Tab-separated table of C-alpha atoms in Angstrom:
chain	number	residue	atom	x	y	z
Y	1	UNK	CA	0.000	0.000	0.000
Y	2	UNK	CA	1.225	3.497	-0.811
Y	3	UNK	CA	2.885	5.300	2.114
Y	4	UNK	CA	0.384	7.485	3.928
Y	5	UNK	CA	-2.630	5.762	2.422
Y	6	UNK	CA	-5.420	5.552	4.972
Y	7	UNK	CA	-6.604	2.067	5.958
Y	8	UNK	CA	-10.289	1.657	5.037
Y	9	UNK	CA	-12.847	1.259	7.808
Y	10	UNK	CA	-13.435	-2.371	8.674
Y	11	UNK	CA	-16.553	-4.069	7.339
Y	12	UNK	CA	-15.775	-7.337	9.100
Y	13	UNK	CA	-18.904	-9.142	10.366
Y	14	UNK	CA	-21.119	-6.143	9.571
Y	15	UNK	CA	-23.023	-7.714	6.665
Y	16	UNK	CA	-23.931	-11.134	5.354
Y	17	UNK	CA	-25.055	-12.613	2.057
Y	18	UNK	CA	-28.419	-14.236	2.721
Y	19	UNK	CA	-29.613	-15.272	-0.731
Y	20	UNK	CA	-28.029	-16.318	-4.018
Y	21	UNK	CA	-29.476	-17.205	-7.396
Y	22	UNK	CA	-28.551	-17.773	-10.988
Y	23	UNK	CA	-30.660	-17.784	-14.113
Y	24	UNK	CA	-30.852	-20.497	-16.713
Y	25	UNK	CA	-27.440	-20.554	-18.412
Y	26	UNK	CA	-26.100	-21.231	-21.893
Y	27	UNK	CA	-28.213	-20.381	-24.928
Y	28	UNK	CA	-31.527	-18.991	-23.661
Y	29	UNK	CA	-33.015	-17.308	-26.753
Y	30	UNK	CA	-36.459	-16.738	-25.247
Y	31	UNK	CA	-35.131	-14.415	-22.505
Y	32	UNK	CA	-33.780	-10.876	-22.607
Y	33	UNK	CA	-30.919	-9.647	-20.487
Y	34	UNK	CA	-33.377	-8.022	-18.095
Y	35	UNK	CA	-35.325	-11.272	-17.961
Y	36	UNK	CA	-32.210	-13.228	-16.992
Y	37	UNK	CA	-31.496	-10.723	-14.219
Y	38	UNK	CA	-35.063	-10.969	-12.999
Y	39	UNK	CA	-34.979	-14.770	-12.959
Y	40	UNK	CA	-31.750	-14.768	-10.961
Y	41	UNK	CA	-33.134	-12.122	-8.583
Y	42	UNK	CA	-36.317	-14.126	-7.990
Y	43	UNK	CA	-34.275	-17.225	-7.188
Y	44	UNK	CA	-32.075	-15.250	-4.788
Y	45	UNK	CA	-35.163	-13.817	-3.063
Y	46	UNK	CA	-36.668	-17.282	-2.738
Y	47	UNK	CA	-33.386	-18.588	-1.359
Y	48	UNK	CA	-33.414	-15.871	1.312
Y	49	UNK	CA	-37.122	-16.161	2.043
Y	50	UNK	CA	-37.661	-12.514	1.093
Y	51	UNK	CA	-40.127	-10.602	-1.091
Y	52	UNK	CA	-39.477	-7.832	-3.608
Y	53	UNK	CA	-40.968	-5.384	-1.099
Y	54	UNK	CA	-38.188	-6.269	1.377
Y	55	UNK	CA	-35.528	-4.831	-0.959
Y	56	UNK	CA	-34.589	-1.185	-0.396
Y	57	UNK	CA	-31.379	-1.132	-2.411
Y	58	UNK	CA	-30.415	-2.381	-5.892
Y	59	UNK	CA	-27.005	-2.469	-7.539
Y	60	UNK	CA	-26.310	-3.721	-11.028
Y	61	UNK	CA	-23.535	-3.405	-13.587
Y	62	UNK	CA	-23.753	-2.777	-17.346
Y	63	UNK	CA	-24.971	-4.489	-20.491
Y	64	UNK	CA	-23.813	-4.704	-24.102
Y	65	UNK	CA	-27.147	-6.159	-25.219
Y	66	UNK	CA	-29.686	-3.908	-23.464
Y	67	UNK	CA	-30.059	-0.346	-24.883
Y	68	UNK	CA	-30.407	1.442	-21.547
Y	69	UNK	CA	-28.248	4.229	-20.172
Y	70	UNK	CA	-29.616	4.100	-16.598
Y	71	UNK	CA	-29.604	0.327	-16.336
Y	72	UNK	CA	-29.959	0.276	-12.543
Y	73	UNK	CA	-33.150	2.348	-12.666
Y	74	UNK	CA	-34.501	0.298	-15.565
Y	75	UNK	CA	-33.902	-2.935	-13.662
Y	76	UNK	CA	-35.719	-1.546	-10.609
Y	77	UNK	CA	-38.623	-0.609	-12.874
Y	78	UNK	CA	-38.609	-4.102	-14.399
Y	79	UNK	CA	-38.565	-5.802	-10.980
Y	80	UNK	CA	-41.072	-3.459	-9.364
Y	81	UNK	CA	-38.599	-2.179	-6.766
Y	82	UNK	CA	-38.658	1.422	-5.513
Y	83	UNK	CA	-35.375	1.588	-3.557
Y	84	UNK	CA	-33.732	4.366	-1.602
Y	85	UNK	CA	-30.306	3.199	-2.805
Y	86	UNK	CA	-29.606	2.395	-6.466
Y	87	UNK	CA	-26.777	2.511	-8.983
Y	88	UNK	CA	-25.354	0.790	-12.032
Y	89	UNK	CA	-21.592	0.355	-11.944
Y	90	UNK	CA	-19.053	-0.038	-14.725
Y	91	UNK	CA	-15.804	-1.494	-13.415
Y	92	UNK	CA	-15.658	-4.318	-15.947
Y	93	UNK	CA	-15.416	-7.796	-14.496
Y	94	UNK	CA	-14.568	-6.353	-11.071
Y	95	UNK	CA	-18.056	-4.846	-10.820
Y	96	UNK	CA	-19.736	-7.642	-8.761
Y	97	UNK	CA	-17.165	-7.659	-5.958
Y	98	UNK	CA	-17.027	-3.857	-5.901
Y	99	UNK	CA	-20.841	-3.784	-5.805
Y	100	UNK	CA	-20.662	-6.026	-2.729
Y	101	UNK	CA	-18.269	-3.511	-1.184
Y	102	UNK	CA	-20.629	-0.623	-1.950
Y	103	UNK	CA	-23.574	-2.599	-0.606
Y	104	UNK	CA	-21.732	-3.352	2.627
Y	105	UNK	CA	-20.736	0.289	3.038
Y	106	UNK	CA	-24.299	1.446	2.369
Y	107	UNK	CA	-25.745	-0.952	4.935
Y	108	UNK	CA	-23.071	-0.111	7.520
Y	109	UNK	CA	-23.824	3.621	7.113
Y	110	UNK	CA	-27.594	3.198	7.266
Y	111	UNK	CA	-28.367	4.084	3.649
Y	112	UNK	CA	-30.195	0.799	3.082
Y	113	UNK	CA	-30.993	-2.382	4.950
Y	114	UNK	CA	-31.346	-5.126	2.325
Y	115	UNK	CA	-29.635	-4.780	-1.059
Y	116	UNK	CA	-30.093	-6.869	-4.193
Y	117	UNK	CA	-26.960	-7.134	-6.362
Y	118	UNK	CA	-27.360	-8.614	-9.824
Y	119	UNK	CA	-25.717	-8.668	-13.233
Y	120	UNK	CA	-25.966	-10.498	-16.518
Y	121	UNK	CA	-27.051	-10.316	-20.117
Y	122	UNK	CA	-27.983	-12.448	-23.116
Y	123	UNK	CA	-24.581	-12.261	-24.794
Y	124	UNK	CA	-24.880	-15.612	-26.578
Y	125	UNK	CA	-28.203	-15.003	-28.348
Y	126	UNK	CA	-28.762	-11.258	-27.974
Y	127	UNK	CA	-25.700	-10.233	-29.970
Y	128	UNK	CA	-24.629	-11.201	-33.469
Y	129	UNK	CA	-21.234	-12.775	-34.065
Y	130	UNK	CA	-20.070	-9.588	-35.776
Y	131	UNK	CA	-21.231	-7.446	-32.863
Y	132	UNK	CA	-19.398	-9.709	-30.425
Y	133	UNK	CA	-16.176	-9.450	-32.434
Y	134	UNK	CA	-16.596	-5.679	-32.608
Y	135	UNK	CA	-16.944	-5.592	-28.814
Y	136	UNK	CA	-13.743	-7.596	-28.392
Y	137	UNK	CA	-11.904	-5.239	-30.742
Y	138	UNK	CA	-13.251	-1.974	-29.295
Y	139	UNK	CA	-10.740	-1.880	-26.463
Y	140	UNK	CA	-7.428	-0.212	-25.948
Y	141	UNK	CA	-6.365	3.397	-26.116
Y	142	UNK	CA	-8.066	5.008	-29.138
Y	143	UNK	CA	-4.854	6.735	-30.252
Y	144	UNK	CA	-2.027	4.472	-29.120
Y	145	UNK	CA	-3.475	0.926	-29.126
Y	146	UNK	CA	-6.593	0.563	-31.265
Y	147	UNK	CA	-4.934	1.704	-34.526
Y	148	UNK	CA	-2.668	-1.356	-34.317
Y	149	UNK	CA	-5.521	-3.889	-34.278
Y	150	UNK	CA	-5.727	-4.623	-30.570
Y	151	UNK	CA	-8.258	-7.044	-29.072
Y	152	UNK	CA	-9.089	-8.341	-25.617
Y	153	UNK	CA	-7.613	-11.813	-26.312
Y	154	UNK	CA	-4.558	-10.137	-27.829
Y	155	UNK	CA	-3.880	-8.111	-24.699
Y	156	UNK	CA	-4.165	-11.147	-22.436
Y	157	UNK	CA	-1.948	-13.096	-24.824
Y	158	UNK	CA	0.741	-10.430	-24.388
Y	159	UNK	CA	0.477	-10.873	-20.625
Y	160	UNK	CA	0.730	-14.649	-20.979
Y	161	UNK	CA	3.790	-14.347	-23.239
Y	162	UNK	CA	5.526	-12.091	-20.732
Y	163	UNK	CA	4.800	-14.457	-17.842
Y	164	UNK	CA	6.144	-17.376	-19.885
Y	165	UNK	CA	9.265	-15.366	-20.733
Y	166	UNK	CA	9.987	-14.243	-17.164
Y	167	UNK	CA	9.083	-17.398	-15.250
Y	168	UNK	CA	9.129	-20.292	-17.676
Y	169	UNK	CA	5.372	-20.875	-17.471
Y	170	UNK	CA	4.453	-23.400	-20.151
Y	171	UNK	CA	1.657	-23.771	-22.655
Y	172	UNK	CA	0.739	-27.044	-20.951
Y	173	UNK	CA	0.358	-25.305	-17.583
Y	174	UNK	CA	-2.122	-22.860	-19.117
Y	175	UNK	CA	-4.033	-25.826	-20.509
Y	176	UNK	CA	-4.219	-27.419	-17.057
Y	177	UNK	CA	-6.199	-24.371	-15.870
Y	178	UNK	CA	-8.832	-25.016	-18.541
Y	179	UNK	CA	-9.033	-28.740	-17.803
Y	180	UNK	CA	-9.335	-28.142	-14.053
Y	181	UNK	CA	-12.273	-25.777	-14.454
Y	182	UNK	CA	-14.004	-28.029	-16.991
Y	183	UNK	CA	-13.802	-30.963	-14.590
Y	184	UNK	CA	-15.457	-28.832	-11.923
Y	185	UNK	CA	-18.153	-27.574	-14.311
Y	186	UNK	CA	-19.187	-31.158	-15.035
Y	187	UNK	CA	-20.229	-31.387	-11.377
Y	188	UNK	CA	-22.445	-28.281	-11.619
Y	189	UNK	CA	-26.026	-28.910	-12.795
Y	190	UNK	CA	-26.379	-25.438	-14.364
Y	191	UNK	CA	-23.007	-25.071	-16.097
Y	192	UNK	CA	-22.871	-23.977	-19.734
Y	193	UNK	CA	-20.340	-26.656	-20.712
Y	194	UNK	CA	-21.478	-30.262	-20.318
Y	195	UNK	CA	-18.719	-32.274	-22.038
Y	196	UNK	CA	-15.270	-33.262	-20.705
Y	197	UNK	CA	-12.179	-31.569	-22.087
Y	198	UNK	CA	-8.713	-33.112	-22.244
Y	199	UNK	CA	-5.300	-31.507	-22.124
Y	200	UNK	CA	-4.754	-32.472	-25.755
Y	201	UNK	CA	-8.013	-30.826	-26.813
Y	202	UNK	CA	-7.013	-27.578	-25.129
Y	203	UNK	CA	-3.550	-27.612	-26.686
Y	204	UNK	CA	-4.846	-28.321	-30.199
Y	205	UNK	CA	-7.907	-26.033	-30.103
Y	206	UNK	CA	-8.317	-23.268	-32.663
Y	207	UNK	CA	-5.623	-20.591	-32.145
Y	208	UNK	CA	-6.972	-17.217	-31.002
Y	209	UNK	CA	-3.954	-15.141	-29.914
Y	210	UNK	CA	-0.655	-16.920	-29.314
Y	211	UNK	CA	-0.320	-18.692	-26.892
Y	212	UNK	CA	-4.079	-18.723	-26.230
Y	213	UNK	CA	-6.406	-21.092	-28.050
Y	214	UNK	CA	-10.178	-21.284	-28.080
Y	215	UNK	CA	-10.375	-23.293	-24.845
Y	216	UNK	CA	-8.075	-20.827	-23.056
Y	217	UNK	CA	-10.748	-18.157	-23.526
Y	218	UNK	CA	-13.919	-17.618	-21.497
Y	219	UNK	CA	-17.353	-18.526	-22.757
Y	220	UNK	CA	-20.000	-16.269	-24.265
Y	221	UNK	CA	-23.220	-17.147	-22.445
Y	222	UNK	CA	-26.736	-16.030	-21.759
Y	223	UNK	CA	-26.698	-15.763	-17.969
Y	224	UNK	CA	-27.669	-13.685	-14.963
Y	225	UNK	CA	-26.678	-13.947	-11.317
Y	226	UNK	CA	-27.805	-12.320	-8.083
Y	227	UNK	CA	-27.093	-12.159	-4.365
Y	228	UNK	CA	-28.742	-10.359	-1.465
Y	229	UNK	CA	-26.824	-8.515	1.263
Y	230	UNK	CA	-28.189	-7.382	4.616
Y	231	UNK	CA	-26.925	-6.524	8.081
Y	232	UNK	CA	-25.472	-9.321	10.182
Y	233	UNK	CA	-28.196	-8.701	12.768
Y	234	UNK	CA	-31.057	-9.089	10.313
Y	235	UNK	CA	-29.383	-12.058	8.623
Y	236	UNK	CA	-29.769	-14.115	11.781
Y	237	UNK	CA	-33.579	-13.992	11.427
Y	238	UNK	CA	-33.811	-15.055	7.790
Y	239	UNK	CA	-34.428	-18.410	6.128
Y	240	UNK	CA	-31.030	-19.160	4.612
Y	241	UNK	CA	-27.781	-19.744	6.450
Y	242	UNK	CA	-25.913	-16.426	6.323
Y	243	UNK	CA	-22.399	-16.119	4.940
Y	244	UNK	CA	-20.487	-13.259	6.543
Y	245	UNK	CA	-18.185	-10.749	4.875
Y	246	UNK	CA	-14.839	-10.841	6.675
Y	247	UNK	CA	-12.674	-8.643	4.493
Y	248	UNK	CA	-12.762	-6.779	1.199
Y	249	UNK	CA	-10.213	-4.692	-0.687
Y	250	UNK	CA	-10.146	-2.742	-3.943
Y	251	UNK	CA	-7.244	-1.440	-6.055
Y	252	UNK	CA	-6.805	0.062	-9.532
Y	253	UNK	CA	-3.567	0.465	-11.466
Y	254	UNK	CA	-4.494	1.542	-15.011
Y	255	UNK	CA	-7.118	1.458	-17.737
Y	256	UNK	CA	-5.058	0.943	-20.876
Y	257	UNK	CA	-2.468	-1.825	-20.873
Y	258	UNK	CA	0.160	0.541	-22.297
Y	259	UNK	CA	-0.053	2.387	-18.937
Y	260	UNK	CA	0.225	-0.725	-16.756
Y	261	UNK	CA	3.272	-0.599	-14.487
Y	262	UNK	CA	4.070	-4.221	-15.314
Y	263	UNK	CA	2.868	-7.113	-17.460
Y	264	UNK	CA	3.345	-9.625	-14.648
Y	265	UNK	CA	2.409	-7.651	-11.503
Y	266	UNK	CA	-1.017	-6.077	-11.170
Y	267	UNK	CA	-3.335	-4.759	-8.441
Y	268	UNK	CA	-4.441	-8.031	-6.833
Y	269	UNK	CA	-1.555	-7.847	-4.363
Y	270	UNK	CA	-2.921	-4.610	-2.908
Y	271	UNK	CA	-6.604	-5.554	-2.955
Y	272	UNK	CA	-5.705	-8.875	-1.370
Y	273	UNK	CA	-3.591	-7.246	1.328
Y	274	UNK	CA	-6.507	-5.025	2.363
Y	275	UNK	CA	-8.917	-7.974	2.435
Y	276	UNK	CA	-6.554	-10.160	4.490
Y	277	UNK	CA	-5.838	-7.367	6.969
Y	278	UNK	CA	-9.530	-6.566	7.436
Y	279	UNK	CA	-10.361	-10.243	7.952
Y	280	UNK	CA	-7.344	-10.874	10.193
Y	281	UNK	CA	-6.489	-13.871	8.019
Y	282	UNK	CA	-3.686	-15.106	5.754
Y	283	UNK	CA	-3.655	-17.152	2.552
Y	284	UNK	CA	-3.125	-20.250	4.699
Y	285	UNK	CA	-6.560	-19.749	6.268
Y	286	UNK	CA	-8.427	-19.960	2.958
Y	287	UNK	CA	-10.220	-23.236	2.155
Y	288	UNK	CA	-11.173	-22.475	-1.465
Y	289	UNK	CA	-10.790	-19.673	-3.979
Y	290	UNK	CA	-13.009	-18.432	-6.788
Y	291	UNK	CA	-10.621	-16.548	-9.077
Y	292	UNK	CA	-11.545	-14.530	-12.139
Y	293	UNK	CA	-10.585	-16.595	-15.184
Y	294	UNK	CA	-11.461	-14.792	-18.408
Y	295	UNK	CA	-8.304	-16.391	-19.861
Y	296	UNK	CA	-6.176	-19.215	-18.494
Y	297	UNK	CA	-3.261	-16.938	-17.596
Y	298	UNK	CA	-5.414	-14.844	-15.238
Y	299	UNK	CA	-5.978	-17.255	-12.311
Y	300	UNK	CA	-2.278	-18.132	-12.467
Y	301	UNK	CA	-1.388	-14.467	-11.926
Y	302	UNK	CA	-4.028	-14.020	-9.236
Y	303	UNK	CA	-2.906	-17.137	-7.392
Y	304	UNK	CA	0.579	-15.627	-7.173
Y	305	UNK	CA	-0.445	-12.063	-6.293
Y	306	UNK	CA	-2.858	-13.216	-3.607
Y	307	UNK	CA	-0.061	-15.040	-1.819
Y	308	UNK	CA	-1.030	-18.664	-2.444
Y	309	UNK	CA	2.303	-19.345	-4.138
Y	310	UNK	CA	5.433	-17.466	-5.139
Y	311	UNK	CA	5.704	-15.461	-8.404
Y	312	UNK	CA	6.196	-17.836	-11.291
Y	313	UNK	CA	4.786	-20.875	-9.457
Y	314	UNK	CA	1.099	-20.480	-10.367
Y	315	UNK	CA	1.299	-22.602	-13.502
Y	316	UNK	CA	3.001	-25.447	-11.659
Y	317	UNK	CA	0.306	-25.246	-8.948
Y	318	UNK	CA	-2.400	-26.065	-11.491
Y	319	UNK	CA	-0.218	-28.646	-13.256
Y	320	UNK	CA	0.317	-30.517	-9.971
Y	321	UNK	CA	-3.431	-30.821	-9.402
Y	322	UNK	CA	-3.476	-28.606	-6.305
Y	323	UNK	CA	-6.430	-26.576	-7.657
Y	324	UNK	CA	-8.834	-29.502	-8.039
Y	325	UNK	CA	-11.602	-30.271	-5.567
Y	326	UNK	CA	-9.815	-32.361	-2.945
Y	327	UNK	CA	-6.515	-30.601	-3.677
Y	328	UNK	CA	-4.477	-28.146	-1.623
Y	329	UNK	CA	-6.638	-25.153	-2.651
Y	330	UNK	CA	-9.709	-25.904	-4.779
Y	331	UNK	CA	-10.126	-23.150	-7.367
Y	332	UNK	CA	-13.253	-22.247	-9.352
Y	333	UNK	CA	-15.293	-25.142	-8.047
Y	334	UNK	CA	-18.261	-24.191	-10.273
Y	335	UNK	CA	-16.231	-24.195	-13.476
Y	336	UNK	CA	-15.414	-20.506	-13.659
Y	337	UNK	CA	-15.879	-18.309	-16.701
Y	338	UNK	CA	-14.022	-20.871	-18.797
Y	339	UNK	CA	-16.683	-23.562	-18.346
Y	340	UNK	CA	-19.587	-22.462	-16.101
Y	341	UNK	CA	-20.662	-19.145	-17.664
Y	342	UNK	CA	-19.555	-15.715	-18.749
Y	343	UNK	CA	-22.015	-12.945	-19.585
Y	344	UNK	CA	-20.505	-9.571	-18.865
Y	345	UNK	CA	-20.272	-8.801	-15.166
Y	346	UNK	CA	-22.163	-11.997	-14.297
Y	347	UNK	CA	-18.953	-13.980	-14.787
Y	348	UNK	CA	-17.346	-12.725	-11.599
Y	349	UNK	CA	-20.665	-12.657	-9.750
Y	350	UNK	CA	-21.012	-16.426	-10.153
Y	351	UNK	CA	-17.778	-16.801	-8.175
Y	352	UNK	CA	-19.497	-15.069	-5.247
Y	353	UNK	CA	-22.596	-17.266	-5.638
Y	354	UNK	CA	-20.436	-20.400	-5.651
Y	355	UNK	CA	-18.443	-19.310	-2.596
Y	356	UNK	CA	-21.672	-18.810	-0.647
Y	357	UNK	CA	-22.963	-22.220	-1.674
Y	358	UNK	CA	-19.683	-23.917	-0.767
Y	359	UNK	CA	-19.691	-22.309	2.680
Y	360	UNK	CA	-23.254	-23.453	3.277
Y	361	UNK	CA	-22.335	-27.009	2.283
Y	362	UNK	CA	-24.339	-29.852	0.797
Y	363	UNK	CA	-23.079	-29.713	-2.803
Y	364	UNK	CA	-22.428	-33.434	-3.148
Y	365	UNK	CA	-19.377	-34.335	-5.257
Y	366	UNK	CA	-18.672	-30.624	-5.857
Y	367	UNK	CA	-18.449	-29.858	-2.147
Y	368	UNK	CA	-15.099	-28.826	-0.710
Y	369	UNK	CA	-14.651	-30.744	2.525
Y	370	UNK	CA	-14.789	-28.636	5.720
Y	371	UNK	CA	-15.165	-25.371	3.781
Y	372	UNK	CA	-15.313	-22.523	6.283
Y	373	UNK	CA	-13.505	-19.598	4.611
Y	374	UNK	CA	-13.535	-18.671	0.916
Y	375	UNK	CA	-11.735	-16.004	-1.103
Y	376	UNK	CA	-13.204	-14.473	-4.256
Y	377	UNK	CA	-11.283	-12.236	-6.640
Y	378	UNK	CA	-12.775	-10.187	-9.481
Y	379	UNK	CA	-10.759	-8.194	-11.996
Y	380	UNK	CA	-11.915	-5.756	-14.664
Y	381	UNK	CA	-10.488	-4.338	-17.851
Y	382	UNK	CA	-7.135	-5.808	-18.837
Y	383	UNK	CA	-6.168	-6.684	-15.247
Y	384	UNK	CA	-6.874	-3.033	-14.492
Y	385	UNK	CA	-9.311	-3.013	-11.558
Y	386	UNK	CA	-9.201	-5.493	-8.701
Y	387	UNK	CA	-11.426	-6.435	-5.787
Y	388	UNK	CA	-10.756	-9.268	-3.321
Y	389	UNK	CA	-13.254	-10.474	-0.758
Y	390	UNK	CA	-13.172	-13.053	2.000
Y	391	UNK	CA	-16.325	-14.809	3.192
Y	392	UNK	CA	-16.909	-17.171	6.111
Y	393	UNK	CA	-19.776	-19.324	7.309
Y	394	UNK	CA	-19.381	-17.999	10.866
Y	395	UNK	CA	-18.442	-14.609	12.273
Y	396	UNK	CA	-14.698	-14.372	12.616
């Protein structure tokens, strides 16, 4: 943390997640993006034993498929909610975790009591292939990056190449990330991907941006996800077992990759440090991790920056099988964005949903044994914006 930077006020044990839900996932052509959000919200409300009238705060993210400027207000209108706290946030894939932070701060300061957080869109069926490609290409600095044909996969490929150059990370280690998450997705009844994937299939998949192939890249799904946050006091009286926020940290280093201070060190170290300090925990206390995985290089970097292994050892961690359910640190137990679902900001939100479910228990073969503390990390942009959160099934 920068010298002189003030430590944020602690949110430990002040709020809990009391309901989670996800929409139908995959190709859902009969539903709009708003419809997917509404379905996920209804399922989260049912999970919590709450009604729409119990919600006095709504946070959502952004959409590439819905033509609304004030998406948060439109979603409230669609759901029939008249909240005293509402916003739509655009922090890329980091939006869900940062929305949880804003929700916790709002509840702690008395601005709202029970906040619905949701995100998602119909990216698979609500956008043409050409529009999707245009979205992937419309990134980068308009003067210094876009003129050279930049794309989102291309930027992450540059990061992967640099990590391979500096640390000896191999193409096979990247592929192990994809296989690990696919194996976990096969245990999830609502995952987008239903078929096994082998190391050979990942390595020989269609090239996208060297060294990344098709199966190193996240899905394009129709999907929506939601969770409900309330005070720890109120959570004790509700239907579902509460999962308590122990620590949360946010950090931003750049917007355009040309301005990033490094291609191997990003802001997860700082966001993680804040979350650990607030929770009073260390990486050794974490039972499972849900790490943002838009491309296979990303969870490798996050694993290192969040202190689970040394720089350069993330690839070997996955290769050794430590990230599987039953391993040293199960990672992306729902299948992540590589195999469960990715639809805008919903991708990272599903990591929060899965962490809550793991901490409640009862997931059968997908259940991490004795799961008590989970870490979730969301990142947005090209590893630009970071938010780390730590959840526990009991107050710490």
